[in-house]
Coordinates of C-alpha atoms in Angstrom, one line a residue:
Chain A
X1 CA 11.3 -33.9 -100.6
X2 CA 14.3 -34.5 -98.3
X3 CA 12.9 -31.6 -96.1
X4 CA 9.6 -33.4 -95.9
X5 CA 8.7 -35.0 -92.5
X6 CA 8.8 -38.6 -91.6
X7 CA 5.4 -40.0 -91.0
X8 CA 5.2 -42.1 -87.8
X9 CA 1.9 -43.9 -87.1
X10 CA 0.7 -45.8 -84.1
X11 CA -2.7 -46.8 -82.8
X12 CA -1.8 -44.8 -79.6
X13 CA 1.1 -43.6 -77.6
X14 CA 3.6 -46.4 -77.8
X15 CA 5.0 -45.3 -81.2
X16 CA 6.3 -42.2 -79.4
X17 CA 9.2 -44.3 -78.1
X18 CA 10.1 -44.9 -81.8
X19 CA 9.7 -41.2 -82.5
X20 CA 12.0 -40.4 -79.6
X21 CA 14.7 -42.6 -81.1
X22 CA 14.3 -41.0 -84.4
X23 CA 14.7 -37.5 -82.9
X24 CA 17.9 -38.7 -81.1
X25 CA 19.5 -40.4 -84.1
X26 CA 18.3 -38.1 -86.8
X27 CA 18.1 -34.7 -85.2
X28 CA 17.7 -32.8 -88.5
X29 CA 14.5 -34.7 -89.4
X30 CA 11.0 -33.5 -88.9
X31 CA 8.5 -36.0 -87.5
X32 CA 4.7 -36.0 -88.2
X33 CA 3.2 -38.3 -85.7
X34 CA -0.3 -39.7 -85.9
X35 CA -1.8 -41.6 -82.9
X36 CA -5.2 -43.2 -83.6
X37 CA -6.2 -42.9 -79.9
X38 CA -9.9 -42.6 -80.8
X39 CA -9.8 -46.2 -82.0
X40 CA -7.0 -47.7 -79.9
X41 CA -6.3 -50.5 -79.1
X42 CA -6.2 -52.2 -82.5
X43 CA -5.1 -55.5 -81.1
X44 CA -8.5 -57.1 -80.3
X45 CA -9.9 -56.2 -83.7
X46 CA -10.1 -58.6 -86.7
X47 CA -7.1 -58.3 -89.0
X48 CA -9.1 -56.9 -91.9
X49 CA -10.4 -54.1 -89.7
X50 CA -6.9 -53.3 -88.3
X51 CA -5.7 -53.1 -91.9
X52 CA -8.5 -50.7 -92.9
X53 CA -7.9 -48.4 -89.9
X54 CA -4.2 -48.4 -90.4
X55 CA -4.4 -47.6 -94.1
X56 CA -6.8 -44.7 -93.3
X57 CA -4.1 -43.3 -91.0
X58 CA -1.2 -43.9 -93.4
X59 CA -3.3 -42.3 -96.2
X60 CA -3.6 -39.2 -94.0
X61 CA 0.2 -39.1 -93.4
X62 CA 0.9 -39.5 -97.2
X63 CA -1.6 -36.7 -98.0
X64 CA 0.6 -34.6 -95.7
X65 CA 3.5 -35.2 -98.0
X66 CA 5.7 -37.4 -95.8
X67 CA 8.9 -38.8 -97.4
X68 CA 8.8 -42.1 -95.5
X69 CA 6.3 -44.0 -93.3
X70 CA 7.1 -45.7 -90.0
X71 CA 4.5 -48.1 -88.8
X72 CA 5.3 -47.9 -85.1
X73 CA 2.5 -50.3 -84.0
X74 CA 3.0 -54.0 -83.7
X75 CA -0.6 -54.9 -84.5
X76 CA -0.6 -52.8 -87.6
X77 CA 3.0 -53.8 -88.7
X78 CA 2.0 -57.4 -89.3
X79 CA -1.4 -56.6 -90.7
X80 CA -0.6 -53.9 -93.2
X81 CA 3.1 -53.9 -94.3
X82 CA 2.6 -55.6 -97.6
X83 CA -0.4 -53.5 -98.5
X84 CA 1.4 -50.3 -97.5
X85 CA 4.4 -51.1 -99.6
X86 CA 2.1 -51.7 -102.6
X87 CA 0.0 -48.6 -102.0
X88 CA 2.5 -45.9 -101.4
X89 CA 5.5 -44.6 -103.4
X90 CA 7.4 -43.7 -100.2
X91 CA 9.5 -46.2 -98.3
X92 CA 7.7 -48.0 -95.4
X93 CA 9.5 -49.2 -92.3
X94 CA 7.9 -51.2 -89.5
X95 CA 8.8 -52.4 -86.0
X96 CA 8.7 -56.2 -86.1
X97 CA 11.3 -57.2 -88.7
X98 CA 14.1 -54.9 -87.5
X99 CA 13.8 -56.4 -84.0
X100 CA 13.7 -60.0 -85.3
X101 CA 16.9 -59.4 -87.3
X102 CA 18.6 -57.9 -84.3
X103 CA 17.6 -60.7 -82.0
X104 CA 18.9 -63.4 -84.4
X105 CA 22.2 -61.4 -84.6
X106 CA 22.4 -61.1 -80.8
X107 CA 21.4 -64.5 -79.5
X108 CA 24.1 -67.0 -78.5
X109 CA 22.0 -70.0 -77.4
X110 CA 19.2 -69.4 -80.0
X111 CA 16.6 -69.2 -77.2
X112 CA 14.8 -66.0 -77.8
X113 CA 11.9 -64.6 -75.8
X114 CA 9.3 -62.1 -77.1
X115 CA 7.1 -60.1 -74.7
X116 CA 4.1 -58.4 -76.2
X117 CA 0.4 -57.7 -75.8
X118 CA -2.2 -60.5 -75.8
X119 CA -3.2 -59.5 -79.3
X120 CA 0.3 -59.6 -80.7
X121 CA 0.9 -62.9 -79.0
X122 CA -2.2 -64.4 -80.6
X123 CA -1.4 -63.0 -84.0
X124 CA 1.9 -65.0 -83.9
X125 CA 3.4 -62.0 -85.8
X126 CA 6.8 -62.4 -84.2
X127 CA 6.9 -66.2 -84.2
X128 CA 6.0 -66.2 -87.9
X129 CA 8.7 -63.7 -88.7
X130 CA 11.4 -66.1 -87.5
X131 CA 10.6 -68.6 -90.2
X132 CA 14.0 -68.2 -91.9
X133 CA 16.0 -68.3 -88.7
X134 CA 18.9 -70.8 -88.3
X135 CA 17.7 -74.2 -87.0
X136 CA 19.0 -73.7 -83.5
X137 CA 16.7 -70.7 -82.9
X138 CA 13.6 -71.2 -80.7
X139 CA 11.2 -68.5 -80.0
X140 CA 9.0 -68.2 -76.9
X141 CA 6.2 -65.6 -76.9
X142 CA 4.8 -64.3 -73.6
X143 CA 1.8 -61.9 -73.4
X144 CA 2.2 -59.3 -70.7
X145 CA -1.2 -57.5 -70.6
X146 CA -0.5 -55.4 -67.5
X147 CA 2.7 -53.7 -68.8
X148 CA 0.9 -51.2 -71.0
X149 CA -1.3 -50.0 -68.2
X150 CA 1.7 -49.7 -65.8
X151 CA 3.8 -47.7 -68.3
X152 CA 0.9 -45.4 -69.1
X153 CA 0.5 -44.8 -65.3
X154 CA 4.2 -43.9 -65.1
X155 CA 5.0 -47.0 -62.9
X156 CA 8.3 -48.3 -64.2
X157 CA 10.1 -48.9 -60.9
X158 CA 9.2 -50.2 -57.5
X159 CA 7.9 -53.4 -56.0
X160 CA 4.6 -53.6 -58.0
X161 CA 6.1 -53.5 -61.5
X162 CA 9.0 -55.8 -60.4
X163 CA 6.5 -58.4 -59.2
X164 CA 4.4 -58.2 -62.3
X165 CA 7.6 -58.5 -64.4
X166 CA 8.8 -61.5 -62.4
X167 CA 5.5 -63.3 -62.9
X168 CA 5.4 -62.6 -66.7
X169 CA 9.1 -63.5 -67.2
X170 CA 9.2 -66.7 -65.1
X171 CA 8.2 -68.9 -68.1
X172 CA 10.9 -67.3 -70.3
X173 CA 13.4 -67.7 -67.5
X174 CA 12.6 -71.4 -67.3
X175 CA 13.2 -71.6 -71.1
X176 CA 16.6 -70.1 -70.4
X177 CA 16.3 -67.4 -73.0
X178 CA 19.4 -65.3 -73.6
X179 CA 17.7 -62.6 -75.7
X180 CA 14.4 -60.8 -75.1
X181 CA 12.5 -58.8 -77.8
X182 CA 10.4 -55.9 -76.4
X183 CA 7.6 -56.6 -78.8
X184 CA 5.4 -53.6 -77.8
X185 CA 6.4 -50.0 -78.3
X186 CA 5.5 -49.2 -74.7
X187 CA 8.2 -51.5 -73.3
X188 CA 11.4 -49.6 -73.9
X189 CA 10.3 -47.5 -70.9
X190 CA 10.6 -50.7 -68.9
X191 CA 14.0 -51.7 -70.2
X192 CA 15.8 -51.2 -66.9
X193 CA 13.1 -53.0 -64.9
X194 CA 13.3 -55.9 -67.3
X195 CA 17.1 -56.0 -67.2
X196 CA 16.9 -56.0 -63.4
X197 CA 14.5 -58.9 -63.2
X198 CA 16.2 -61.0 -66.0
X199 CA 19.8 -60.3 -64.9
X200 CA 22.7 -59.0 -66.9
X201 CA 23.2 -62.2 -69.0
X202 CA 20.0 -61.6 -71.0
X203 CA 20.2 -59.1 -73.9
X204 CA 17.2 -56.8 -74.6
X205 CA 16.3 -55.9 -78.1
X206 CA 14.2 -52.7 -78.3
X207 CA 12.1 -52.5 -81.4
X208 CA 12.2 -48.7 -81.1
X209 CA 16.0 -48.5 -81.4
X210 CA 16.1 -51.2 -84.1
X211 CA 13.4 -49.4 -86.1
X212 CA 15.2 -46.1 -85.9
X213 CA 18.3 -47.8 -87.2
X214 CA 16.3 -49.3 -90.0
X215 CA 14.8 -45.9 -90.9
X216 CA 18.3 -44.4 -90.8
X217 CA 19.5 -47.0 -93.3
X218 CA 16.6 -46.5 -95.7
X219 CA 16.8 -42.7 -95.7
X220 CA 20.6 -42.9 -96.2
X221 CA 20.4 -45.5 -99.0
X222 CA 17.6 -43.6 -100.9
X223 CA 19.2 -40.2 -100.5
X224 CA 16.2 -38.9 -98.5
X225 CA 18.1 -37.5 -95.5
X226 CA 17.2 -33.9 -94.6
X227 CA 20.0 -31.4 -95.4
X228 CA 22.4 -30.8 -92.5
X229 CA 21.1 -27.4 -91.5
X230 CA 17.4 -28.3 -91.7
X231 CA 15.5 -26.9 -88.8
X232 CA 13.1 -29.7 -87.9
X233 CA 9.4 -28.9 -87.2
X234 CA 7.5 -31.7 -85.5
X235 CA 3.8 -32.2 -85.6
X236 CA 1.7 -34.3 -83.3
X237 CA -1.7 -35.5 -84.4
X238 CA -4.3 -37.6 -82.6
X239 CA -7.7 -38.8 -83.6
X240 CA -8.8 -38.5 -80.0
X241 CA -8.7 -35.8 -77.4
X242 CA -5.6 -33.5 -78.0
X243 CA -5.5 -32.5 -74.4
X244 CA -5.3 -36.0 -72.9
X245 CA -2.9 -37.0 -75.7
X246 CA -0.4 -34.2 -74.7
X247 CA -0.1 -35.3 -71.1
X248 CA 0.8 -38.9 -71.9
X249 CA 2.8 -38.0 -75.0
X250 CA 5.2 -35.9 -72.9
X251 CA 5.7 -38.8 -70.6
X252 CA 6.6 -41.0 -73.5
X253 CA 8.6 -38.7 -75.6
X254 CA 9.4 -35.5 -73.6
X255 CA 8.5 -31.8 -73.8
X256 CA 9.2 -31.8 -77.6
X257 CA 5.5 -32.6 -77.8
X258 CA 4.2 -29.1 -77.9
X259 CA 0.9 -28.3 -79.7
X260 CA -1.2 -31.4 -80.4
X261 CA -3.8 -31.2 -83.1
X262 CA -6.8 -33.3 -83.8
X263 CA -6.8 -35.3 -87.0
X264 CA -9.7 -36.7 -88.9
X265 CA -9.2 -39.9 -90.8
X266 CA -11.3 -42.3 -92.8
X267 CA -14.3 -41.6 -94.9
X268 CA -16.1 -38.3 -94.1
X269 CA -19.4 -40.0 -93.2
X270 CA -17.8 -42.3 -90.7
X271 CA -15.1 -40.0 -89.5
X272 CA -13.8 -40.5 -86.0
Chain B
X1 CA 16.4 -39.1 -48.9
X2 CA 14.5 -41.1 -51.5
X3 CA 13.1 -37.7 -52.8
X4 CA 16.7 -36.4 -53.1
X5 CA 18.1 -36.0 -56.6
X6 CA 20.5 -38.3 -58.4
X7 CA 23.8 -36.4 -59.0
X8 CA 25.1 -36.9 -62.5
X9 CA 28.6 -35.6 -63.3
X10 CA 30.5 -35.2 -66.5
X11 CA 33.4 -33.1 -67.6
X12 CA 31.1 -31.7 -70.3
X13 CA 27.9 -32.6 -72.3
X14 CA 28.3 -36.3 -73.0
X15 CA 26.9 -37.3 -69.7
X16 CA 23.6 -35.8 -70.8
X17 CA 23.0 -39.0 -72.8
X18 CA 23.2 -40.9 -69.5
X19 CA 20.9 -38.4 -67.9
X20 CA 18.4 -38.8 -70.8
X21 CA 18.3 -42.6 -70.1
X22 CA 17.8 -42.0 -66.4
X23 CA 14.8 -39.7 -67.2
X24 CA 13.3 -42.4 -69.5
X25 CA 13.8 -45.3 -67.2
X26 CA 13.2 -43.6 -63.8
X27 CA 10.6 -40.9 -64.6
X28 CA 10.0 -40.1 -60.9
X29 CA 13.6 -39.3 -60.2
X30 CA 15.1 -35.8 -60.0
X31 CA 18.4 -35.3 -61.7
X32 CA 21.1 -32.8 -60.6
X33 CA 23.5 -32.5 -63.5
X34 CA 26.9 -30.9 -63.2
X35 CA 29.0 -30.4 -66.4
X36 CA 32.5 -29.1 -65.7
X37 CA 32.6 -27.4 -69.1
X38 CA 35.0 -24.7 -67.9
X39 CA 37.7 -27.4 -67.5
X40 CA 36.7 -29.9 -70.2
X41 CA 38.2 -32.0 -71.7
X42 CA 39.6 -34.0 -68.8
X43 CA 41.1 -36.6 -71.1
X44 CA 44.5 -35.0 -71.9
X45 CA 45.2 -34.2 -68.2
X46 CA 47.4 -36.3 -65.9
X47 CA 45.3 -38.8 -63.9
X48 CA 46.0 -37.1 -60.6
X49 CA 44.6 -33.9 -61.9
X50 CA 41.5 -35.6 -63.4
X51 CA 41.0 -37.2 -60.0
X52 CA 41.2 -33.8 -58.2
X53 CA 38.9 -32.0 -60.6
X54 CA 36.3 -34.9 -60.5
X55 CA 36.3 -35.0 -56.7
X56 CA 35.7 -31.3 -56.6
X57 CA 32.7 -31.7 -58.8
X58 CA 31.4 -34.8 -56.9
X59 CA 31.9 -32.9 -53.6
X60 CA 29.7 -30.2 -54.9
X61 CA 26.9 -32.7 -55.8
X62 CA 27.2 -34.4 -52.4
X63 CA 26.9 -30.9 -50.7
X64 CA 23.6 -30.6 -52.6
X65 CA 22.4 -33.7 -50.8
X66 CA 22.2 -36.2 -53.7
X67 CA 21.2 -39.7 -52.8
X68 CA 23.5 -41.3 -55.4
X69 CA 26.3 -40.3 -57.7
X70 CA 26.7 -41.2 -61.4
X71 CA 30.1 -40.6 -62.9
X72 CA 29.0 -40.1 -66.5
X73 CA 32.5 -39.4 -67.8
X74 CA 34.8 -42.1 -69.1
X75 CA 38.0 -40.3 -68.1
X76 CA 36.8 -39.7 -64.6
X77 CA 35.2 -43.1 -64.2
X78 CA 38.5 -44.9 -64.4
X79 CA 40.4 -42.3 -62.4
X80 CA 38.1 -41.7 -59.5
X81 CA 35.7 -44.6 -58.8
X82 CA 37.7 -46.1 -56.0
X83 CA 38.3 -42.7 -54.3
X84 CA 34.7 -41.7 -54.7
X85 CA 33.4 -45.0 -53.1
X86 CA 35.7 -44.4 -50.1
X87 CA 34.9 -40.7 -49.8
X88 CA 31.1 -40.7 -50.0
X89 CA 28.4 -42.5 -48.1
X90 CA 26.0 -42.5 -51.1
X91 CA 26.3 -45.2 -53.8
X92 CA 28.5 -44.4 -56.8
X93 CA 27.8 -45.7 -60.3
X94 CA 30.0 -45.1 -63.3
X95 CA 30.0 -45.8 -67.1
X96 CA 32.8 -48.3 -67.8
X97 CA 32.0 -51.4 -65.8
X98 CA 28.3 -51.7 -66.8
X99 CA 29.3 -51.5 -70.5
X100 CA 32.0 -54.1 -70.0
X101 CA 29.7 -56.5 -68.3
X102 CA 27.1 -56.0 -71.0
X103 CA 29.6 -56.6 -73.8
X104 CA 30.8 -59.9 -72.2
X105 CA 27.2 -61.0 -71.9
X106 CA 26.5 -60.1 -75.6
X107 CA 29.5 -61.3 -77.5
X108 CA 29.4 -64.6 -79.3
X109 CA 32.8 -64.7 -80.9
X110 CA 34.5 -62.9 -77.9
X111 CA 35.9 -60.3 -80.3
X112 CA 34.9 -57.0 -78.8
X113 CA 35.7 -53.5 -80.1
X114 CA 35.8 -50.3 -78.0
X115 CA 35.6 -46.9 -79.6
X116 CA 36.5 -44.0 -77.4
X117 CA 38.4 -40.7 -77.3
X118 CA 42.2 -40.7 -77.7
X119 CA 42.6 -40.1 -73.9
X120 CA 40.4 -43.1 -72.9
X121 CA 42.2 -45.2 -75.5
X122 CA 45.6 -44.3 -74.0
X123 CA 44.4 -44.8 -70.4
X124 CA 43.5 -48.5 -71.3
X125 CA 40.6 -48.1 -68.9
X126 CA 38.4 -50.4 -71.0
X127 CA 41.1 -53.0 -71.9
X128 CA 42.1 -53.2 -68.2
X129 CA 38.4 -53.7 -67.1
X130 CA 38.3 -56.9 -69.2
X131 CA 40.9 -58.6 -66.9
X132 CA 38.5 -61.2 -65.6
X133 CA 36.8 -61.9 -69.0
X134 CA 36.6 -65.5 -70.2
X135 CA 39.8 -66.5 -72.1
X136 CA 38.2 -66.3 -75.6
X137 CA 37.5 -62.6 -75.2
X138 CA 39.8 -60.3 -77.1
X139 CA 39.4 -56.5 -76.9
X140 CA 40.3 -54.0 -79.6
X141 CA 40.3 -50.4 -78.7
X142 CA 40.0 -47.7 -81.4
X143 CA 40.3 -43.9 -80.7
X144 CA 37.8 -41.9 -82.7
X145 CA 38.9 -38.3 -82.1
X146 CA 36.6 -36.6 -84.6
X147 CA 33.3 -38.1 -83.3
X148 CA 32.9 -35.7 -80.4
X149 CA 33.2 -32.7 -82.7
X150 CA 30.8 -34.2 -85.2
X151 CA 28.2 -35.0 -82.5
X152 CA 28.5 -31.5 -80.9
X153 CA 28.0 -30.0 -84.4
X154 CA 24.8 -32.1 -84.7
X155 CA 26.2 -34.1 -87.7
X156 CA 25.1 -37.7 -87.1
X157 CA 24.0 -38.6 -90.6
X158 CA 25.1 -37.9 -94.1
X159 CA 28.2 -38.7 -96.2
X160 CA 30.8 -37.0 -93.9
X161 CA 30.0 -38.8 -90.7
X162 CA 29.7 -42.1 -92.6
X163 CA 33.1 -41.7 -94.2
X164 CA 34.7 -40.8 -90.9
X165 CA 33.0 -43.8 -89.2
X166 CA 34.1 -46.1 -92.0
X167 CA 37.7 -45.0 -91.6
X168 CA 37.7 -45.4 -87.8
X169 CA 35.8 -48.7 -87.9
X170 CA 37.9 -50.4 -90.6
X171 CA 40.5 -51.9 -88.2
X172 CA 37.7 -53.2 -86.0
X173 CA 35.9 -54.7 -89.0
X174 CA 39.2 -56.4 -90.0
X175 CA 39.4 -57.9 -86.5
X176 CA 35.9 -59.3 -87.1
X177 CA 34.4 -57.9 -83.9
X178 CA 30.8 -58.9 -83.2
X179 CA 30.2 -56.4 -80.4
X180 CA 31.1 -52.7 -80.1
X181 CA 31.2 -50.7 -76.9
X182 CA 30.4 -47.0 -77.4
X183 CA 33.1 -45.9 -74.9
X184 CA 32.3 -42.2 -74.9
X185 CA 29.0 -40.7 -73.7
X186 CA 28.7 -38.7 -76.9
X187 CA 28.4 -41.8 -79.0
X188 CA 24.9 -43.0 -78.3
X189 CA 23.8 -40.2 -80.7
X190 CA 25.8 -42.0 -83.4
X191 CA 24.3 -45.4 -82.7
X192 CA 22.3 -45.6 -86.0
X193 CA 25.3 -44.4 -88.0
X194 CA 27.5 -46.9 -86.4
X195 CA 25.0 -49.7 -86.9
X196 CA 24.7 -48.7 -90.6
X197 CA 28.4 -48.8 -91.2
X198 CA 29.0 -52.0 -89.2
X199 CA 26.0 -53.9 -90.5
X200 CA 23.3 -55.7 -88.5
X201 CA 25.5 -58.5 -87.3
X202 CA 27.4 -56.3 -84.9
X203 CA 25.8 -55.6 -81.5
X204 CA 26.3 -52.1 -80.0
X205 CA 26.6 -51.6 -76.3
X206 CA 25.7 -48.1 -75.1
X207 CA 27.3 -47.2 -71.8
X208 CA 24.5 -44.7 -71.3
X209 CA 21.8 -47.4 -71.3
X210 CA 24.0 -49.9 -69.4
X211 CA 24.7 -47.2 -66.7
X212 CA 21.0 -46.3 -66.3
X213 CA 20.2 -50.0 -65.8
X214 CA 23.0 -50.2 -63.2
X215 CA 21.6 -47.2 -61.4
X216 CA 18.2 -48.7 -61.5
X217 CA 19.5 -51.8 -59.9
X218 CA 21.4 -49.9 -57.1
X219 CA 18.5 -47.6 -56.2
X220 CA 16.1 -50.6 -56.2
X221 CA 18.4 -52.8 -54.0
X222 CA 19.1 -50.0 -51.5
X223 CA 15.5 -48.8 -51.2
X224 CA 16.4 -45.4 -52.6
X225 CA 13.8 -45.1 -55.3
X226 CA 11.7 -41.9 -55.2
X227 CA 8.1 -42.5 -54.2
X228 CA 5.7 -43.2 -57.1
X229 CA 4.0 -39.9 -57.1
X230 CA 7.2 -37.8 -56.7
X231 CA 7.2 -34.8 -59.0
X232 CA 10.7 -34.7 -60.3
X233 CA 12.6 -31.3 -60.5
X234 CA 15.8 -31.4 -62.5
X235 CA 18.7 -29.0 -62.1
X236 CA 21.4 -28.3 -64.6
X237 CA 24.7 -26.8 -63.5
X238 CA 27.8 -25.9 -65.5
X239 CA 31.1 -24.5 -64.4
X240 CA 31.2 -22.7 -67.8
X241 CA 28.9 -20.3 -69.6
X242 CA 25.3 -21.3 -68.9
X243 CA 24.0 -19.8 -72.2
X244 CA 26.3 -21.9 -74.4
X245 CA 25.6 -24.9 -72.2
X246 CA 21.9 -24.7 -72.7
X247 CA 22.1 -24.8 -76.5
X248 CA 24.1 -28.0 -76.7
X249 CA 22.5 -29.6 -73.7
X250 CA 19.1 -29.4 -75.4
X251 CA 20.6 -31.1 -78.4
X252 CA 21.9 -33.9 -76.2
X253 CA 19.0 -34.3 -73.9
X254 CA 16.0 -32.4 -75.1
X255 CA 13.9 -29.5 -73.9
X256 CA 13.9 -30.8 -70.4
X257 CA 17.0 -28.7 -70.0
X258 CA 15.3 -25.4 -69.0
X259 CA 17.2 -23.0 -66.7
X260 CA 20.9 -23.7 -66.5
X261 CA 22.9 -22.2 -63.6
X262 CA 26.6 -21.6 -63.1
X263 CA 28.3 -23.7 -60.4
X264 CA 31.5 -22.9 -58.6
X265 CA 33.7 -25.8 -57.7
X266 CA 37.0 -26.3 -56.0
X267 CA 38.8 -24.1 -53.5
X268 CA 37.5 -20.5 -53.4
X269 CA 40.9 -19.0 -54.3
X270 CA 41.3 -21.0 -57.4
X271 CA 37.6 -21.3 -58.3
X272 CA 36.7 -21.7 -61.9

């Protein structure tokens, strides 16, 4: 079981920034990644549907014998965490709560910004997670719809992305935030651009790094770490076109993404 | 010139964590990496010698036509920054000052820890860089000699590294630091281990991430960014054995490290 892979699930590519952090921090571990690109994005769907799709994907990872699950998708994290913890015997880590804990630890003024997709913004998943924060904490959520498209096009520097970032961040700047949560797993690839626009006084909290640290803690505490000399073997699965997946996945994670296979999830008669 | 590579120099492998961040944040940019592994470690050498060795390596990168220099080596950063800025027309970025600025921006209590090699500790490079910090800032430097060896052996999780980390971090814990600078470019690979031992209340500052953000700023401000559709071509040079370099370099940076070439630096008659 300690040799078993870590199952990492996302509706698309963004979760690969989380997988990248896991590879860096836990180099002995094998990762089994499943991107539900045939049905991405989850964000605009009703929560019950997101829950169903996500559980179908997580079932598939558990069938593969993973020792832990990482829900590397903001939409699915909020929708399905409680269900997944009830449904599976293996530990489940997600991306929202580690980032929220980190942000509360980092902020000085208590003024915390969250940038995310329109869907995550509307779900109030982050804002709701701050319920137990100290009274001086105020959270300002800002949807940044164009960031995903820019990152997927490889545009993370230059005048266009800086102008888009300035426009999105202006309301947060006005609120004088001192901490910014990157509330979408695409955004770690924009970290330097965001830091440049916000200036050095604002601290960025990457949900990818915070989630990898949370997974590290869980595997350590539960005695689930792979043995030191384990030779990791990663597997990359997509519900969509493996060829198209490979190209973008290498941009997000690097050449570790070798062979990509197609996965079938859900009930046979409605399989994607 | 915007198509020219970014020259990244380190005495060994650690600078590859900086190169990794550059590849992630600036995917259009080409990196020319030079690791002076034949003469590593620089730390125990007198500062005049470190300066000479580092300038020989930086000369080599400038001869290759790099558009910017990144000194991704803590020992060399302190020893040679001023000389390099005087000597070269291209902008020079190093690893100490970006991390110091970030730590001052992050700390709440003003109690900042720095972990580093014995040599960096003795050089007081970090402590000296805090000279202009606000009066409530206190800096506690802690040498962690075994970390480099553990990271190079791929041991970043499990009881051994956690015990070593607990021993090293105990004095910083007693000082109630709230921010920790990873003052050696090997240490980003220990980030999750350090976060686990220190707990979630302590913020880690990675000099690799801070340096990539600083480089991003410099290239943006000086109009030196590669054009959007540039196809990056990385080159990896070592003054030592290319075969041995490749193995460890892949662990630090990933499979982007393909062909590694041997570089000759310094005066011909004493070439390494």
